[in-house]
mmCIF file of C-alpha atoms in Angstrom:
data_model
loop_
_atom_site.group_PDB
_atom_site.id
_atom_site.type_symbol
_atom_site.label_atom_id
_atom_site.label_comp_id
_atom_site.label_asym_id
_atom_site.label_seq_id
_atom_site.Cartn_x
_atom_site.Cartn_y
_atom_site.Cartn_z
ATOM 1 C CA MET A 379 -0.108 0.164 0.011
ATOM 2 C CA ASN A 380 1.563 3.547 -0.993
ATOM 3 C CA LEU A 381 1.271 6.630 0.357
ATOM 4 C CA VAL A 382 -1.712 7.877 -0.903
ATOM 5 C CA GLU A 383 -3.565 4.912 -0.388
ATOM 6 C CA GLN A 384 -2.522 4.731 3.351
ATOM 7 C CA LEU A 385 -3.660 8.607 3.612
ATOM 8 C CA LEU A 386 -7.001 7.569 1.962
ATOM 9 C CA VAL A 387 -7.851 4.636 4.454
ATOM 10 C CA ASN A 388 -6.679 6.557 7.356
ATOM 11 C CA LYS A 389 -10.081 6.956 9.392
ATOM 12 C CA ALA A 390 -8.140 8.880 12.221
ATOM 13 C CA LEU A 391 -8.482 11.923 9.619
ATOM 14 C CA ASN A 392 -11.851 13.244 8.707
ATOM 15 C CA VAL A 393 -12.731 13.462 4.953
ATOM 16 C CA ILE A 394 -11.378 16.721 4.247
ATOM 17 C CA ASP A 395 -8.083 16.361 5.732
ATOM 18 C CA ARG A 396 -7.497 13.149 3.953
ATOM 19 C CA ARG A 397 -8.491 14.703 0.626
ATOM 20 C CA GLU A 398 -6.058 17.870 1.693
ATOM 21 C CA ALA A 399 -3.383 15.479 2.329
ATOM 22 C CA VAL A 400 -4.007 13.461 -0.897
ATOM 23 C CA ALA A 401 -3.999 16.677 -3.150
ATOM 24 C CA GLU A 402 -0.645 17.681 -2.002
ATOM 25 C CA ILE A 403 0.876 14.500 -3.325
ATOM 26 C CA TRP A 404 -1.356 14.426 -6.462
ATOM 27 C CA GLY A 405 -1.377 18.022 -7.140
ATOM 28 C CA VAL A 406 2.166 18.467 -8.159
ATOM 29 C CA GLN A 407 2.213 15.357 -10.448
ATOM 30 C CA PRO A 408 1.772 16.148 -14.197
ATOM 31 C CA ASP A 409 -1.797 14.674 -14.221
ATOM 32 C CA TYR A 410 -2.942 15.817 -11.115
ATOM 33 C CA GLY A 411 -3.011 12.275 -9.953
ATOM 34 C CA ALA A 412 -5.414 10.945 -12.637
ATOM 35 C CA ALA A 413 -3.665 7.916 -13.303
ATOM 36 C CA GLU A 414 -2.984 6.999 -9.826
ATOM 37 C CA ALA A 415 -6.703 7.741 -8.720
ATOM 38 C CA CYS A 416 -7.813 5.450 -11.501
ATOM 39 C CA ASP A 417 -5.540 2.729 -10.118
ATOM 40 C CA VAL A 418 -6.872 3.149 -6.797
ATOM 41 C CA ILE A 419 -10.363 3.128 -7.700
ATOM 42 C CA PHE A 420 -10.067 -0.112 -9.974
ATOM 43 C CA SER A 421 -7.919 -1.836 -7.190
ATOM 44 C CA THR A 422 -9.589 -1.022 -3.800
ATOM 45 C CA ARG A 423 -11.917 -3.035 -1.531
ATOM 46 C CA ASP A 424 -12.976 -0.048 0.356
ATOM 47 C CA VAL A 425 -15.701 2.072 -1.080
ATOM 48 C CA SER A 426 -14.738 5.253 1.101
ATOM 49 C CA VAL A 427 -11.453 5.195 -0.606
ATOM 50 C CA ALA A 428 -13.111 4.858 -4.183
ATOM 51 C CA SER A 429 -15.515 7.966 -3.131
ATOM 52 C CA LEU A 430 -12.601 10.057 -2.187
ATOM 53 C CA ALA A 431 -10.481 9.131 -5.483
ATOM 54 C CA ALA A 432 -13.369 9.492 -7.524
ATOM 55 C CA ALA A 433 -14.070 12.822 -6.152
ATOM 56 C CA HIS A 434 -10.742 13.879 -6.942
ATOM 57 C CA LEU A 435 -10.892 12.760 -10.351
ATOM 58 C CA ALA A 436 -14.217 15.035 -10.902
ATOM 59 C CA LEU A 437 -12.023 18.407 -10.090
ATOM 60 C CA LEU A 438 -10.005 17.728 -13.049
ATOM 61 C CA PRO A 439 -10.680 18.909 -16.715
ATOM 62 C CA GLY A 440 -10.601 16.525 -19.603
ATOM 63 C CA ILE A 441 -10.115 12.986 -18.991
ATOM 64 C CA ARG A 442 -13.698 12.255 -20.301
ATOM 65 C CA GLN A 443 -12.726 8.666 -21.187
ATOM 66 C CA GLN A 444 -11.313 7.752 -17.556
ATOM 67 C CA LYS A 445 -13.880 9.509 -15.888
ATOM 68 C CA HIS A 446 -16.520 7.340 -17.779
ATOM 69 C CA GLN A 447 -14.716 4.077 -17.260
ATOM 70 C CA VAL A 448 -14.414 4.701 -13.659
ATOM 71 C CA ALA A 449 -17.923 5.709 -13.294
ATOM 72 C CA SER A 450 -19.105 2.787 -15.211
ATOM 73 C CA ASP A 451 -17.178 0.594 -12.980
ATOM 74 C CA LEU A 452 -18.387 1.621 -10.057
ATOM 75 C CA LEU A 453 -22.084 2.018 -11.176
ATOM 76 C CA SER A 454 -22.141 -1.760 -11.940
ATOM 77 C CA ARG A 455 -21.099 -2.786 -8.436
ATOM 78 C CA GLY A 456 -24.272 -1.393 -7.240
ATOM 79 C CA ASP A 457 -25.256 -0.001 -3.796
ATOM 80 C CA ASP A 458 -22.765 2.277 -1.991
ATOM 81 C CA TRP A 459 -20.336 1.619 -4.529
ATOM 82 C CA ALA A 460 -22.670 3.073 -7.262
ATOM 83 C CA ALA A 461 -22.779 6.397 -5.046
ATOM 84 C CA ALA A 462 -19.031 6.242 -5.053
ATOM 85 C CA ALA A 463 -19.277 7.703 -8.627
ATOM 86 C CA VAL A 464 -21.825 10.510 -7.596
ATOM 87 C CA ASP A 465 -19.314 13.230 -8.458
ATOM 88 C CA LEU A 466 -18.768 12.091 -11.914
ATOM 89 C CA VAL A 467 -22.277 11.486 -13.145
ATOM 90 C CA LYS A 468 -22.444 15.117 -14.694
ATOM 91 C CA PHE A 469 -19.629 13.850 -17.032
ATOM 92 C CA LEU A 470 -21.619 10.986 -18.454
ATOM 93 C CA PRO A 471 -23.027 10.771 -21.691
ATOM 94 C CA ARG A 472 -26.655 11.156 -22.141
ATOM 95 C CA LYS A 473 -26.912 7.783 -23.479
ATOM 96 C CA LYS A 474 -25.186 6.256 -20.236
ATOM 97 C CA ILE A 475 -27.682 8.192 -18.143
ATOM 98 C CA ALA A 476 -30.636 6.724 -19.940
ATOM 99 C CA GLU A 477 -29.240 3.331 -19.495
ATOM 100 C CA ILE A 478 -28.686 3.660 -15.818
ATOM 101 C CA GLY A 479 -31.423 5.595 -14.773
ATOM 102 C CA GLY A 480 -34.212 3.166 -14.580
ATOM 103 C CA ARG A 481 -32.425 0.499 -12.349
ATOM 104 C CA ILE A 482 -31.437 3.473 -9.765
ATOM 105 C CA LEU A 483 -35.096 4.612 -9.813
ATOM 106 C CA GLU A 484 -36.144 1.009 -8.492
ATOM 107 C CA ALA A 485 -33.957 1.841 -5.575
ATOM 108 C CA SER A 486 -35.302 5.402 -4.890
ATOM 109 C CA GLY A 487 -35.641 5.976 -1.033
ATOM 110 C CA GLN A 488 -32.456 4.348 -0.486
ATOM 111 C CA ASP A 489 -29.574 7.029 0.428
ATOM 112 C CA TRP A 490 -27.118 5.522 -2.469
ATOM 113 C CA ALA A 491 -29.655 5.720 -4.820
ATOM 114 C CA ASP A 492 -31.141 9.051 -4.020
ATOM 115 C CA SER A 493 -27.738 10.619 -3.867
ATOM 116 C CA LEU A 494 -27.259 9.544 -7.708
ATOM 117 C CA LEU A 495 -30.876 10.377 -8.747
ATOM 118 C CA PHE A 496 -29.893 14.201 -7.411
ATOM 119 C CA GLU A 497 -27.026 14.297 -9.571
ATOM 120 C CA ILE A 498 -29.253 13.073 -12.843
ATOM 121 C CA ALA A 499 -32.102 15.309 -11.909
ATOM 122 C CA LYS A 500 -29.734 18.540 -11.481
ATOM 123 C CA TYR A 501 -27.744 17.971 -14.718
ATOM 124 C CA PHE A 502 -30.134 15.631 -16.844
ATOM 125 C CA PRO A 503 -33.613 16.457 -15.690
ATOM 126 C CA GLU A 504 -35.434 15.457 -18.624
ATOM 127 C CA GLN A 505 -34.096 12.225 -18.244
ATOM 128 C CA LEU A 506 -36.207 11.766 -14.655
ATOM 129 C CA ARG A 507 -39.268 13.948 -15.694
ATOM 130 C CA GLU A 508 -41.622 11.329 -16.553
ATOM 131 C CA PHE A 509 -41.093 9.348 -13.502
ATOM 132 C CA ALA A 510 -41.409 12.366 -11.262
ATOM 133 C CA ALA A 511 -44.454 10.656 -9.368
ATOM 134 C CA ARG A 512 -42.102 7.927 -8.383
ATOM 135 C CA VAL A 513 -39.607 10.302 -6.688
ATOM 136 C CA SER A 514 -40.400 11.153 -2.786
ATOM 137 C CA SER A 515 -37.531 13.361 -2.095
ATOM 138 C CA PRO A 516 -38.508 17.156 -2.205
ATOM 139 C CA ILE A 517 -34.968 18.218 -3.207
ATOM 140 C CA ILE A 518 -34.975 15.744 -6.212
ATOM 141 C CA GLY A 519 -38.102 17.240 -7.030
ATOM 142 C CA GLU A 520 -36.662 20.418 -6.953
ATOM 143 C CA ALA A 521 -33.911 19.898 -9.342
ATOM 144 C CA MET A 522 -36.338 17.962 -12.034
ATOM 145 C CA LEU A 523 -38.247 21.119 -12.410
ATOM 146 C CA ALA A 524 -35.813 22.495 -14.851
ATOM 147 C CA GLY A 525 -37.292 22.647 -18.320
ATOM 148 C CA GLY A 526 -40.541 21.358 -17.125
ATOM 149 C CA PRO A 527 -43.960 21.218 -19.032
ATOM 150 C CA ASP A 528 -46.394 23.890 -19.474
ATOM 151 C CA ASP A 529 -48.935 22.439 -17.057
ATOM 152 C CA TRP A 530 -46.654 22.353 -14.277
ATOM 153 C CA VAL A 531 -46.537 26.234 -14.909
ATOM 154 C CA ALA A 532 -50.087 26.436 -14.927
ATOM 155 C CA ASP A 533 -50.170 24.577 -11.687
ATOM 156 C CA PHE A 534 -47.779 26.754 -9.765
ATOM 157 C CA VAL A 535 -49.436 29.872 -11.075
ATOM 158 C CA ARG A 536 -52.734 28.591 -9.732
ATOM 159 C CA ARG A 537 -51.253 27.687 -6.533
ATOM 160 C CA PHE A 538 -49.444 31.098 -6.130
ATOM 161 C CA GLU A 539 -52.828 32.964 -6.722
ATOM 162 C CA GLU A 540 -54.634 30.432 -3.951
ATOM 163 C CA SER A 541 -51.913 31.003 -1.476
ATOM 164 C CA ASP A 542 -49.621 34.079 -2.212
ATOM 165 C CA GLU A 543 -46.665 31.675 -1.593
ATOM 166 C CA SER A 544 -43.324 32.791 -2.737
ATOM 167 C CA ALA A 545 -42.257 29.198 -2.857
ATOM 168 C CA PHE A 546 -44.586 28.792 -5.962
ATOM 169 C CA LEU A 547 -43.133 31.906 -7.686
ATOM 170 C CA GLN A 548 -39.749 30.405 -7.142
ATOM 171 C CA ALA A 549 -41.153 27.135 -8.799
ATOM 172 C CA LEU A 550 -41.517 29.106 -11.978
ATOM 173 C CA VAL A 551 -37.698 30.316 -11.574
ATOM 174 C CA ARG A 552 -36.410 26.919 -11.326
ATOM 175 C CA ILE A 553 -38.641 25.744 -14.421
ATOM 176 C CA ARG A 554 -37.325 28.755 -16.445
ATOM 177 C CA THR A 555 -39.281 27.944 -19.971
ATOM 178 C CA PRO A 556 -40.533 30.771 -22.055
ATOM 179 C CA ALA A 557 -43.887 29.590 -20.614
ATOM 180 C CA ALA A 558 -42.423 30.219 -16.821
ATOM 181 C CA ARG A 559 -41.285 33.564 -17.971
ATOM 182 C CA ALA A 560 -44.728 34.421 -19.638
ATOM 183 C CA ALA A 561 -46.516 33.326 -16.298
ATOM 184 C CA LEU A 562 -44.265 35.761 -14.264
ATOM 185 C CA LEU A 563 -44.742 38.761 -16.542
ATOM 186 C CA SER A 564 -48.338 37.959 -16.251
ATOM 187 C CA LEU A 565 -48.377 38.129 -12.726
ATOM 188 C CA GLN A 566 -46.421 40.883 -12.288
ATOM 189 C CA ALA A 567 -48.929 43.208 -14.244
ATOM 190 C CA SER A 568 -51.761 42.132 -11.964
ATOM 191 C CA ALA A 569 -49.860 41.358 -8.944
ATOM 192 C CA PRO A 570 -50.563 43.850 -5.772
ATOM 193 C CA GLU A 571 -47.507 45.997 -5.049
ATOM 194 C CA ARG A 572 -46.429 44.063 -2.022
ATOM 195 C CA VAL A 573 -45.229 41.015 -4.132
ATOM 196 C CA ARG A 574 -44.076 42.533 -7.317
ATOM 197 C CA PRO A 575 -40.263 43.066 -5.841
ATOM 198 C CA ALA A 576 -40.520 39.091 -5.496
ATOM 199 C CA ILE A 577 -41.910 38.789 -9.024
ATOM 200 C CA GLU A 578 -39.190 41.161 -10.553
ATOM 201 C CA ALA A 579 -36.278 38.884 -8.705
ATOM 202 C CA CYS A 580 -37.804 35.906 -10.099
ATOM 203 C CA LEU A 581 -37.962 37.357 -13.462
ATOM 204 C CA GLU A 582 -34.052 38.446 -13.329
ATOM 205 C CA ASN A 583 -33.456 34.826 -12.423
ATOM 206 C CA CYS A 584 -35.029 33.831 -15.683
ATOM 207 C CA GLY A 585 -33.435 36.412 -17.667
ATOM 208 C CA VAL A 586 -35.836 39.381 -17.733
ATOM 209 C CA THR A 587 -34.338 42.671 -16.111
ATOM 210 C CA PRO A 588 -36.153 46.131 -15.875
ATOM 211 C CA SER A 589 -34.559 47.646 -18.732
ATOM 212 C CA PRO A 590 -34.634 45.862 -22.068
ATOM 213 C CA SER A 591 -30.619 47.166 -22.613
ATOM 214 C CA ARG A 592 -29.596 45.266 -19.737
ATOM 215 C CA ARG A 593 -28.701 41.526 -19.936
ATOM 216 C CA ALA A 594 -29.436 38.903 -16.938
ATOM 217 C CA PHE A 595 -27.028 36.705 -17.843
ATOM 218 C CA PHE A 596 -25.494 35.374 -20.907
ATOM 219 C CA ARG A 597 -26.886 32.017 -22.643
ATOM 220 C CA GLY A 598 -24.215 28.912 -22.395
ATOM 221 C CA SER A 599 -23.894 27.201 -19.276
ATOM 222 C CA TYR A 600 -20.259 25.882 -18.150
ATOM 223 C CA PHE A 601 -18.512 23.900 -15.284
ATOM 224 C CA GLY A 602 -15.463 25.781 -14.435
ATOM 225 C CA LEU A 603 -12.182 23.353 -13.454
ATOM 226 C CA ILE A 604 -8.904 24.348 -11.799
ATOM 227 C CA ALA A 605 -5.917 23.957 -13.612
ATOM 228 C CA PRO A 606 -2.367 24.751 -13.968
ATOM 229 C CA ARG A 607 -2.081 28.578 -14.908
ATOM 230 C CA ALA A 608 -1.043 27.681 -18.699
ATOM 231 C CA SER A 609 -3.951 25.504 -19.444
ATOM 232 C CA GLY A 610 -6.299 28.556 -20.026
ATOM 233 C CA ARG A 611 -7.042 32.118 -20.079
ATOM 234 C CA HIS A 612 -9.710 32.544 -17.380
ATOM 235 C CA VAL A 613 -7.874 33.171 -14.180
ATOM 236 C CA VAL A 614 -8.714 32.071 -10.395
ATOM 237 C CA GLY A 615 -6.347 33.710 -7.791
ATOM 238 C CA GLY A 616 -2.817 36.116 -8.405
ATOM 239 C CA ARG A 617 -2.703 39.647 -8.675
ATOM 240 C CA ILE A 618 -3.318 42.167 -11.384
ATOM 241 C CA GLY A 619 -0.563 44.369 -10.538
ATOM 242 C CA GLY A 620 -0.620 47.606 -8.355
ATOM 243 C CA GLN A 621 -2.313 46.283 -5.269
ATOM 244 C CA ASN A 622 -5.488 44.401 -4.528
ATOM 245 C CA PRO A 623 -7.949 46.263 -2.151
ATOM 246 C CA GLY A 624 -7.984 45.457 1.746
ATOM 247 C CA CYS A 625 -10.594 44.497 4.264
ATOM 248 C CA GLU A 626 -11.811 47.607 6.017
ATOM 249 C CA ILE A 627 -11.313 46.481 9.489
ATOM 250 C CA CYS A 628 -7.708 44.578 9.706
ATOM 251 C CA ARG A 629 -6.576 45.778 6.342
ATOM 252 C CA ALA A 630 -5.856 42.183 5.125
ATOM 253 C CA GLU A 631 -5.445 42.231 1.604
ATOM 254 C CA MET A 632 -8.534 40.743 -0.606
ATOM 255 C CA ALA A 633 -7.961 37.918 -2.895
ATOM 256 C CA ARG A 634 -8.587 38.229 -6.924
ATOM 257 C CA VAL A 635 -11.347 35.647 -7.124
ATOM 258 C CA LEU A 636 -11.629 35.480 -10.952
ATOM 259 C CA CYS A 637 -10.827 36.972 -13.996
ATOM 260 C CA LEU A 638 -12.818 36.239 -17.183
ATOM 261 C CA ARG A 639 -11.631 36.854 -20.426
ATOM 262 C CA PRO A 640 -15.050 37.826 -22.376
ATOM 263 C CA ASP A 641 -13.544 37.365 -26.178
ATOM 264 C CA ALA A 642 -12.559 33.559 -25.123
ATOM 265 C CA LEU A 643 -16.416 33.167 -24.420
ATOM 266 C CA GLY A 644 -17.738 35.304 -27.176
ATOM 267 C CA TRP A 645 -19.337 37.808 -24.692
ATOM 268 C CA ASP A 646 -19.578 41.424 -25.845
ATOM 269 C CA LEU A 647 -18.197 43.061 -22.899
ATOM 270 C CA ARG A 648 -15.516 46.068 -23.182
ATOM 271 C CA ASP A 649 -13.057 44.829 -20.505
ATOM 272 C CA SER A 650 -11.968 41.483 -18.581
ATOM 273 C CA PRO A 651 -14.103 41.588 -15.303
ATOM 274 C CA ASN A 652 -11.787 41.051 -12.349
ATOM 275 C CA PHE A 653 -13.893 39.791 -8.944
ATOM 276 C CA PHE A 654 -12.585 40.198 -5.260
ATOM 277 C CA TRP A 655 -13.241 38.952 -1.861
ATOM 278 C CA TYR A 656 -11.892 38.888 1.705
ATOM 279 C CA GLN A 657 -9.464 36.448 2.779
ATOM 280 C CA CYS A 658 -9.619 37.702 6.594
ATOM 281 C CA ALA A 659 -12.782 36.650 8.909
ATOM 282 C CA CYS A 660 -13.492 40.205 9.942
ATOM 283 C CA LEU A 661 -16.749 40.391 7.999
ATOM 284 C CA ASP A 662 -17.500 36.595 7.869
ATOM 285 C CA ARG A 663 -21.324 37.246 8.922
ATOM 286 C CA SER A 664 -21.840 40.126 6.280
ATOM 287 C CA GLU A 665 -23.872 39.454 3.318
ATOM 288 C CA ALA A 666 -22.791 42.926 1.579
ATOM 289 C CA GLU A 667 -21.245 43.030 -1.912
ATOM 290 C CA VAL A 668 -17.912 43.770 -2.546
ATOM 291 C CA PHE A 669 -17.710 46.163 -5.405
ATOM 292 C CA THR A 670 -14.607 47.100 -7.493
ATOM 293 C CA ARG A 671 -13.665 48.631 -10.526
ATOM 294 C CA VAL A 672 -9.904 48.428 -12.373
ATOM 295 C CA ARG A 673 -8.373 51.747 -13.783
ATOM 296 C CA SER A 674 -4.618 51.114 -15.084
ATOM 297 C CA ASP A 675 -4.271 47.934 -12.919
ATOM 298 C CA VAL A 676 -5.207 49.900 -9.775
ATOM 299 C CA VAL A 677 -8.214 48.333 -8.090
ATOM 300 C CA GLU A 678 -10.796 50.952 -6.641
ATOM 301 C CA ARG A 679 -13.016 49.861 -3.895
ATOM 302 C CA LEU A 680 -16.309 51.304 -4.285
ATOM 303 C CA VAL A 681 -18.949 52.143 -1.442
ATOM 304 C CA VAL A 682 -16.330 51.466 0.887
ATOM 305 C CA ILE A 683 -13.263 54.373 1.486
ATOM 306 C CA GLU A 684 -9.954 52.818 1.537
ATOM 307 C CA ILE A 685 -8.155 54.612 4.138
ATOM 308 C CA ALA A 686 -5.001 52.894 4.396
ATOM 309 C CA GLU A 687 -2.752 50.488 2.087
ATOM 310 C CA PRO A 688 -3.891 46.623 2.463
ATOM 311 C CA ARG A 689 -1.407 44.322 4.096
ATOM 312 C CA ARG A 690 -0.410 41.043 2.387
ATOM 313 C CA CYS A 691 -2.524 38.050 3.866
ATOM 314 C CA GLU A 692 -0.939 34.993 5.422
ATOM 315 C CA CYS A 693 -3.446 32.234 4.386
ATOM 316 C CA PRO A 694 -4.722 32.761 1.126
ATOM 317 C CA VAL A 695 -7.603 31.793 -0.411
ATOM 318 C CA PHE A 696 -5.855 30.492 -3.453
ATOM 319 C CA PRO A 697 -2.417 29.305 -2.527
ATOM 320 C CA VAL A 698 -1.244 29.707 -6.227
ATOM 321 C CA GLU A 699 -2.585 31.366 -9.310
ATOM 322 C CA CYS A 700 -4.328 28.907 -11.464
ATOM 323 C CA ALA A 701 -6.785 28.833 -14.944
ATOM 324 C CA LEU A 702 -10.226 28.064 -14.799
ATOM 325 C CA VAL A 703 -10.876 25.507 -17.579
ATOM 326 C CA LEU A 704 -14.324 25.551 -18.851
ATOM 327 C CA GLU A 705 -16.263 22.586 -20.106
ATOM 328 C CA GLU A 706 -20.163 22.485 -21.240
ATOM 329 C CA SER A 707 -22.498 21.814 -18.874
ATOM 330 C CA PRO A 708 -25.351 19.098 -19.773
ATOM 331 C CA ASN A 709 -28.026 21.359 -18.500
ATOM 332 C CA GLN A 710 -28.303 24.352 -20.515
ATOM 333 C CA ILE A 711 -31.571 25.543 -18.919
ATOM 334 C CA GLY A 712 -30.380 26.071 -15.421
ATOM 335 C CA ILE A 713 -29.796 23.993 -12.183
ATOM 336 C CA GLY A 714 -33.187 23.480 -10.666
ATOM 337 C CA SER A 715 -32.248 22.955 -6.870
ATOM 338 C CA ASP A 716 -30.611 25.328 -4.837
ATOM 339 C CA ARG A 717 -26.998 24.983 -4.557
ATOM 340 C CA VAL A 718 -25.186 23.149 -1.945
ATOM 341 C CA PRO A 719 -21.992 25.528 -1.204
ATOM 342 C CA GLY A 720 -18.591 24.380 -0.394
ATOM 343 C CA ARG A 721 -18.291 21.275 -2.827
ATOM 344 C CA GLY A 722 -15.620 23.221 -5.216
ATOM 345 C CA LEU A 723 -18.364 23.216 -8.104
ATOM 346 C CA HIS A 724 -17.642 26.665 -10.457
ATOM 347 C CA ASP A 725 -20.047 27.796 -12.846
ATOM 348 C CA VAL A 726 -19.582 30.253 -15.723
ATOM 349 C CA GLY A 727 -22.346 31.578 -17.835
ATOM 350 C CA GLY A 728 -26.078 30.999 -17.798
ATOM 351 C CA PRO A 729 -28.673 31.618 -14.725
ATOM 352 C CA PRO A 730 -27.013 31.572 -11.430
ATOM 353 C CA ASN A 731 -27.534 28.372 -9.264
ATOM 354 C CA TRP A 732 -28.210 30.293 -5.898
ATOM 355 C CA CYS A 733 -27.886 28.695 -2.284
ATOM 356 C CA GLN A 734 -31.051 30.440 -1.982
ATOM 357 C CA ILE A 735 -32.956 32.249 -4.897
ATOM 358 C CA ASP A 736 -31.949 36.351 -4.522
ATOM 359 C CA PRO A 737 -32.462 39.539 -6.245
ATOM 360 C CA PHE A 738 -29.545 40.636 -8.699
ATOM 361 C CA PRO A 739 -27.127 43.489 -7.123
ATOM 362 C CA ARG A 740 -27.529 46.733 -8.531
ATOM 363 C CA CYS A 741 -24.536 48.668 -9.675
ATOM 364 C CA PRO A 742 -23.668 51.195 -6.967
ATOM 365 C CA VAL A 743 -22.623 53.764 -9.761
ATOM 366 C CA CYS A 744 -25.744 53.591 -12.058
ATOM 367 C CA ARG A 745 -28.017 51.547 -9.961
ATOM 368 C CA SER A 746 -28.805 49.257 -12.716
ATOM 369 C CA THR A 747 -29.378 45.548 -12.770
ATOM 370 C CA MET A 748 -26.038 43.954 -12.935
ATOM 371 C CA THR A 749 -25.154 40.982 -15.040
ATOM 372 C CA TYR A 750 -24.433 37.355 -13.804
ATOM 373 C CA LEU A 751 -21.251 36.068 -14.921
ATOM 374 C CA ALA A 752 -19.964 33.337 -12.901
ATOM 375 C CA ALA A 753 -19.837 31.389 -9.473
ATOM 376 C CA ILE A 754 -16.609 30.384 -7.540
ATOM 377 C CA ASP A 755 -17.214 27.840 -4.729
ATOM 378 C CA GLY A 756 -15.099 27.121 -1.608
ATOM 379 C CA GLY A 757 -14.185 23.565 -1.237
ATOM 380 C CA MET A 758 -11.576 21.351 -2.983
ATOM 381 C CA ALA A 759 -9.436 21.794 -6.077
ATOM 382 C CA PRO A 760 -6.740 19.746 -7.394
ATOM 383 C CA PHE A 761 -4.128 21.288 -5.361
ATOM 384 C CA GLY A 762 -6.236 21.917 -1.907
ATOM 385 C CA GLN A 763 -8.668 23.501 -0.394
ATOM 386 C CA ILE A 764 -10.179 26.703 -1.745
ATOM 387 C CA ARG A 765 -10.576 28.569 1.753
ATOM 388 C CA ILE A 766 -14.148 30.460 0.598
ATOM 389 C CA ARG A 767 -16.625 30.040 3.155
ATOM 390 C CA GLY A 768 -19.921 29.456 0.945
ATOM 391 C CA THR A 769 -20.207 30.406 -2.620
ATOM 392 C CA LEU A 770 -19.146 33.794 -4.339
ATOM 393 C CA PHE A 771 -21.439 34.896 -7.172
ATOM 394 C CA CYS A 772 -19.726 37.421 -9.567
ATOM 395 C CA PHE A 773 -21.576 40.140 -11.189
ATOM 396 C CA TRP A 774 -20.644 42.904 -13.604
ATOM 397 C CA CYS A 775 -21.868 46.385 -15.005
ATOM 398 C CA ASP A 776 -20.416 46.733 -18.198
ATOM 399 C CA GLU A 777 -21.410 50.364 -18.780
ATOM 400 C CA CYS A 778 -19.781 51.422 -15.425
ATOM 401 C CA GLN A 779 -16.892 48.748 -15.540
ATOM 402 C CA VAL A 780 -18.033 47.665 -12.184
ATOM 403 C CA ALA A 781 -17.622 44.129 -10.540
ATOM 404 C CA GLY A 782 -19.796 43.043 -7.760
ATOM 405 C CA THR A 783 -19.126 39.737 -5.666
ATOM 406 C CA ARG A 784 -22.056 38.270 -3.345
ATOM 407 C CA ARG A 785 -21.480 35.425 -1.093
ATOM 408 C CA GLN A 786 -24.299 33.019 -0.190
ATOM 409 C CA ARG A 787 -23.899 30.263 2.425
#
C-alpha cells in the first residue's frame, strides 16, 4: 500500500483532511494524480477510498474517457459502490444516463440511489421527468423542475394565486421555460404592490431585467475546473499588478477570485472583469457585496472608502494562481435545485444556481441591474482547499466597468 492509499484509508483523519493530504501529493504530479486515482479505484476494496479518489477525478478538466470508465465500473457494482460515482455523473453521456436511470429509480428512497438521482436530476432533468411521481425526495423534485412542461407552470401559477406563497413563484424560476417567464410577466402585471419585488427578482433569474438593454446573464452554461495556469485564459487567484483592495477593518488584502476573458466566451463586454473577496474573517457574517473597478491596474474599491494600504494575507484563499478551464454543462436551462456550497463546483454563464434564490445586485454607480457571469465555490481543488466560506457569485456592470461579488452560504 503506497502513501496515498495509506492516507485515503486513514480513518483517524476526517474526509477533508484526507482529501487535502492526498491533493498535496497528486497536485504536483503532471496529470494531477489522474492515473493513480484510477488505479486506486479499480483496485481498492474500500468504498470510502473509491469515493474519495473519484471525487478527486471529478475536479480535473478533460480526461473524459477515464471518468466514464471509472463511473461505469463503480455503477456496475451497485449500492454504496455506485454512490461513489456521484461526483462523476455530470460528465457521463446522456446515453449512459438513460441506461442506468431506471435501475437507480427502482431503489429510490435508499440513500445511495437518492444521491445519484439528485445528480441526474440536476444535470439531466429530462431523463427523470416522466418518473416524477415515483420520486419522494423534495430536493430531487426541485432539481427535476428545470425545463418542466407547461402544465406544471399552470399548476404553480394557480397555487400562487390561491396562497401568495413565494415558493410557487420560485418554482417558476426553477422551470425557466418561455412559458414560465410569460407566467411571471403576467403575474407582475396583475399582482399587488407588496409581491412585485419578489416577482421582479424571479424575472431577473429567468433572464428578464427592468431595462430591456440590460442582460441578466449570458446564454451557455459551463463547468469551471481548476487547472495549471498555462491551461487556459480565465484566471483564479493571483494579482493584477498594483495592489488588491483590503478589508476595511484589519486591512488584510483581498483575494482576486476570478478574471474572465470575455472574447474567449464570445461575450460582448468592453473589458475583462476581475472579482475580489475577503481573505480574513472580520466580515464573515456580512452578506454585503464587494464592488470594485479596475483602472490602469489599480483596483478601486467602491462604496467603502480605502483609508490605508492593505497588508499581505498570510492565509490566502488560493495558494497559487491557476486557470479556470471551461467545459459545457449538459444542463443548459439552469439547475433547478438550490446550490449546496463548499463542494468546489464552479460555474460560468447561464443563470445563477443560488444557495437561496436572490435578487440581482444593483450597480453602485448607475443603480441598474448587474449581469451575472460566474460562481466560484469554496471546497476542494486539485491543489488543495479553496478557503472561501460559501459560494461567491460574480456580477458585472459593463457600462460602468464595475464588478460585484456576493457571497451565499
